[in-house]
Amino acid sequence: MRTKTLIERLVHNDAVKEDPPEIYGWRVFALAASACFGGMLFGMDMGIIGGVLELDAFEADYNLTERTKANLSSNIVSVLQAGCFFGSLGIYILSDKLGRKPSLLISAAVATLGCIIQAAASGKYGALYTGRIIAGIGVGAASSTTPLYISENVPRAIRGGLTGIYQLFIVTGIMLAFWINYGSSLHISGRASYIVPLVIQALPALLLFGCMLLNKESPRFLAKQDRWEEATQTLCRVRNLPADHPYIQVELADIAAQLQYERELVGGASQKDLWKEMWLIKGNRNRALISIGLMVCQQMTGTNAINYYAPMIFKNLGITGDTTSLFATGIYGVVKVTACLAFLLFVADSLGRRRSLLWTSIAQGLAMFYMGLYVRIAPPDTDKPVPPAGYFALVCVFLFAGFFQFGWGPVPWIYCSEVASARLRSLNVALASATQWLFNFVVAQATPRMLKNVGNKGYGFVCSGDRRIGSEANP
């Protein structure tokens, strides 16, 4: 009862008032959190690699010089996104055939293998690239399946907030990775200084695997397979209600009605038929294009460029020294987690998706514009103290991170998992996830070269321009 009272204070919609308090027990939150270790896996890899690239031992083992560092860094980072792209698309077929739970187990196992290969590469680029591609396949597969699994398991009143936990786990992984890098630079020397972080990044994959062994399959997937007895048992377990409770009966009836309607509409369609259905039916096509557009705009904010290359970006703002830049990066991670948590607790299911995207587009654009303007007018001098305008530019990086978590971080994932019909939901999420990874790859490839050739002034202006486009174009 206390949990429902708290949720009613945080979530301002009619559905939560009508629901029985039992459905907001610990199981539904534990289920969402355990599945979201797939997001932490993504975030930890994102944060680990940027700091590892700046460690002296890694640069020495992999022969990263000033002349070659930009190209090699972009390749090391972006090869994971290539694996993620194919993993997010490939898992779609497995997810619909085998189920959400087996797909997440496979994702975790593949990602763990990739992390181990990376840590054992020891200066060999071939092994490092292979490990990152394999890890990417696992990370990409988890990124497609996790939001889907959560949205099909949780009560409708808190679906947005609990699906958004995926973004919270991403930024938590990023934050932990930043502090792991900082601690490694202070307390570990030699080759172990980068091997330890590369090994630790496998921890979320192991946690995901262990937790999913304990979780049940999605009741909606079980119903789709006509396994109604299992679907009922799973729903009763997650909702903490008996099978004859009116809430369970209504939810099962809703699932049955929706599945029956979709079967009558398109019949037993093949994968080819589903793709045709998505692109030839106007409503489905519009939903797919909106999902794709949201993911493109999310990546073009530049947020993952900061996540991957934060130490490098802070150095370009005048924050000198590897340890100092890694510390600033750690604070950046704390800001991201705090802002994302505030969004999920207070506004995820009450502010509205569109409004969140609109105001954060403007706020992020202004923060990036100031960063670009500062570096353009008064480029930092490493031989002089950072001026007040430079510290404000640093604050703008933190503000940018906070604004991102109130809109463009969690909302696209929530929207993509909600907008499509149940029949096309997994395909829509997979397509959106693949788009996210494709443009993540573009950003990872372009950022080191941009920082080298045009500096932060170019980076800031490009990303502030994209926020203007995003604020005008979002649905």
PDB file of C-alpha atoms in Angstrom, residues 37-39 41-42 84 86-88 90-92 94-95 99-115 134-146 202 204-210 212:
ATOM      1  CA  PHE A  37      21.739  -4.859 -16.612  1.00  0.00           C
ATOM      2  CA  GLY A  38      21.774  -5.035 -20.418  1.00  0.00           C
ATOM      3  CA  GLY A  39      21.728  -1.235 -20.374  1.00  0.00           C
ATOM      4  CA  LEU A  41      26.573  -3.312 -20.027  1.00  0.00           C
ATOM      5  CA  PHE A  42      26.201  -0.757 -22.814  1.00  0.00           C
ATOM      6  CA  CYS A  84      25.845  -3.626 -32.032  1.00  0.00           C
ATOM      7  CA  PHE A  86      24.071  -6.360 -36.495  1.00  0.00           C
ATOM      8  CA  GLY A  87      23.284  -7.709 -33.031  1.00  0.00           C
ATOM      9  CA  SER A  88      20.260  -5.444 -32.602  1.00  0.00           C
ATOM     10  CA  GLY A  90      19.750 -10.229 -35.693  1.00  0.00           C
ATOM     11  CA  ILE A  91      18.229 -10.721 -32.255  1.00  0.00           C
ATOM     12  CA  TYR A  92      14.837  -9.620 -33.559  1.00  0.00           C
ATOM     13  CA  LEU A  94      15.450 -14.945 -32.208  1.00  0.00           C
ATOM     14  CA  SER A  95      13.358 -12.800 -29.889  1.00  0.00           C
ATOM     15  CA  GLY A  99      11.371 -15.533 -26.590  1.00  0.00           C
ATOM     16  CA  ARG A 100      12.651 -12.467 -24.764  1.00  0.00           C
ATOM     17  CA  LYS A 101      14.308 -14.371 -21.915  1.00  0.00           C
ATOM     18  CA  PRO A 102      16.468 -16.704 -24.086  1.00  0.00           C
ATOM     19  CA  SER A 103      17.455 -13.707 -26.219  1.00  0.00           C
ATOM     20  CA  LEU A 104      18.737 -11.822 -23.178  1.00  0.00           C
ATOM     21  CA  LEU A 105      20.616 -14.899 -21.946  1.00  0.00           C
ATOM     22  CA  ILE A 106      22.312 -15.272 -25.344  1.00  0.00           C
ATOM     23  CA  SER A 107      23.113 -11.540 -25.397  1.00  0.00           C
ATOM     24  CA  ALA A 108      24.776 -11.721 -21.984  1.00  0.00           C
ATOM     25  CA  ALA A 109      26.863 -14.784 -22.887  1.00  0.00           C
ATOM     26  CA  VAL A 110      28.086 -13.251 -26.156  1.00  0.00           C
ATOM     27  CA  ALA A 111      28.958  -9.927 -24.499  1.00  0.00           C
ATOM     28  CA  THR A 112      30.916 -11.690 -21.738  1.00  0.00           C
ATOM     29  CA  LEU A 113      32.983 -13.562 -24.310  1.00  0.00           C
ATOM     30  CA  GLY A 114      33.743 -10.319 -26.138  1.00  0.00           C
ATOM     31  CA  CYS A 115      34.882  -8.561 -22.956  1.00  0.00           C
ATOM     32  CA  ILE A 134      31.656  -9.843 -30.415  1.00  0.00           C
ATOM     33  CA  ALA A 135      30.854  -7.715 -27.361  1.00  0.00           C
ATOM     34  CA  GLY A 136      28.988  -5.324 -29.643  1.00  0.00           C
ATOM     35  CA  ILE A 137      26.778  -8.104 -30.964  1.00  0.00           C
ATOM     36  CA  GLY A 138      25.814  -8.956 -27.385  1.00  0.00           C
ATOM     37  CA  VAL A 139      25.298  -5.330 -26.347  1.00  0.00           C
ATOM     38  CA  GLY A 140      23.226  -4.560 -29.453  1.00  0.00           C
ATOM     39  CA  ALA A 141      21.072  -7.642 -28.961  1.00  0.00           C
ATOM     40  CA  ALA A 142      20.404  -6.671 -25.342  1.00  0.00           C
ATOM     41  CA  SER A 143      19.567  -3.088 -26.342  1.00  0.00           C
ATOM     42  CA  SER A 144      16.788  -4.347 -28.634  1.00  0.00           C
ATOM     43  CA  THR A 145      15.338  -6.893 -26.232  1.00  0.00           C
ATOM     44  CA  THR A 146      15.498  -5.173 -22.837  1.00  0.00           C
ATOM     45  CA  ALA A 202      31.939  -7.912 -18.248  1.00  0.00           C
ATOM     46  CA  PRO A 204      26.936  -6.344 -15.990  1.00  0.00           C
ATOM     47  CA  ALA A 205      26.747  -9.130 -18.589  1.00  0.00           C
ATOM     48  CA  LEU A 206      27.288 -11.739 -15.866  1.00  0.00           C
ATOM     49  CA  LEU A 207      24.647 -10.075 -13.679  1.00  0.00           C
ATOM     50  CA  LEU A 208      22.212  -9.989 -16.608  1.00  0.00           C
ATOM     51  CA  PHE A 209      22.765 -13.691 -17.263  1.00  0.00           C
ATOM     52  CA  GLY A 210      22.287 -14.640 -13.613  1.00  0.00           C
ATOM     53  CA  MET A 212      17.490 -13.706 -16.331  1.00  0.00           C
TER      54      MET A 212
END
